[in-house]
Amino acid sequence: MHGPASPGWLLVALCAATGAYCLLRMRSSVEEQRRAAGGEALMGFGMAAMAVPAAVFTPPTWAWPLCAVVFGGAAVRALWAARTSTPHLHHLVGAAAMVYMAVVMAASPGHHGGSGVPVVTGVLLLYFTGYVLLSGARLIPVTDGGGTGGWGDRPELSRACRLSMGIAMVAMLLTL
């Protein structure tokens, strides 16, 4: 992504840690949670890869189209899953945002910023900012003292995971 290296590395760490936790969530006994966690792990690791500062590592030219194809496939899968479960609409928007960012990154090999379509970037920023604010508000009442179940079945941790990925998406869109 564009921007200074220190925040870039913090974003890489946040997204990689979130992706790793989502891998843990895939061990849940609930099938729907496993499926959602798999998509979120892909998103977390993909965002971590995109957030590596360009001054440190410039990916080969084929990397961005590959990311667009992978996240395009994730978007199709989320669209299919959204037929029966509306939370997958958020996964669809997230995957579409990743496709958009990959296309923008492919179109600006020098990573000098300002290369996205302002209207699309603005709409995505509004969506993810709203999502972050709503997710943060929903996170507060979840602390009911529960703690039953394994790491993959803790609703407060999965919400915090989604919140951190939303914050990371806002940061990445701001640097676009």
PDB file of C-alpha atoms in Angstrom, residues 43 68 71-72 74-76 78 89-103 120 124 128 169:
ATOM      1  CA  MET A  43      -9.326 -11.593   3.807  1.00  0.00           C
ATOM      2  CA  ALA A  68      -8.061  -9.777  -8.159  1.00  0.00           C
ATOM      3  CA  PHE A  71     -10.852 -12.219  -4.324  1.00  0.00           C
ATOM      4  CA  GLY A  72     -13.183 -12.228  -7.321  1.00  0.00           C
ATOM      5  CA  ALA A  74     -14.277 -15.094  -2.923  1.00  0.00           C
ATOM      6  CA  ALA A  75     -16.849 -12.484  -3.973  1.00  0.00           C
ATOM      7  CA  VAL A  76     -18.719 -15.027  -6.094  1.00  0.00           C
ATOM      8  CA  ALA A  78     -19.967 -14.786  -0.805  1.00  0.00           C
ATOM      9  CA  LEU A  89     -23.240  -9.603   2.098  1.00  0.00           C
ATOM     10  CA  HIS A  90     -20.498  -7.978   4.180  1.00  0.00           C
ATOM     11  CA  HIS A  91     -18.061 -10.619   2.933  1.00  0.00           C
ATOM     12  CA  LEU A  92     -19.182  -9.779  -0.607  1.00  0.00           C
ATOM     13  CA  VAL A  93     -18.454  -6.076  -0.091  1.00  0.00           C
ATOM     14  CA  GLY A  94     -15.088  -6.894   1.511  1.00  0.00           C
ATOM     15  CA  ALA A  95     -14.064  -9.193  -1.338  1.00  0.00           C
ATOM     16  CA  ALA A  96     -15.209  -6.617  -3.908  1.00  0.00           C
ATOM     17  CA  ALA A  97     -13.128  -3.968  -2.098  1.00  0.00           C
ATOM     18  CA  MET A  98     -10.104  -6.276  -2.273  1.00  0.00           C
ATOM     19  CA  VAL A  99     -10.656  -6.763  -6.027  1.00  0.00           C
ATOM     20  CA  TYR A 100     -10.925  -2.992  -6.430  1.00  0.00           C
ATOM     21  CA  MET A 101      -7.706  -2.369  -4.478  1.00  0.00           C
ATOM     22  CA  ALA A 102      -5.856  -5.080  -6.439  1.00  0.00           C
ATOM     23  CA  VAL A 103      -6.948  -3.507  -9.738  1.00  0.00           C
ATOM     24  CA  VAL A 120     -15.747   4.116  -5.616  1.00  0.00           C
ATOM     25  CA  LEU A 124     -16.227   1.947   0.169  1.00  0.00           C
ATOM     26  CA  PHE A 128     -16.453   0.429   6.084  1.00  0.00           C
ATOM     27  CA  MET A 169      -9.824  -1.757   5.397  1.00  0.00           C
TER      28      MET A 169
END
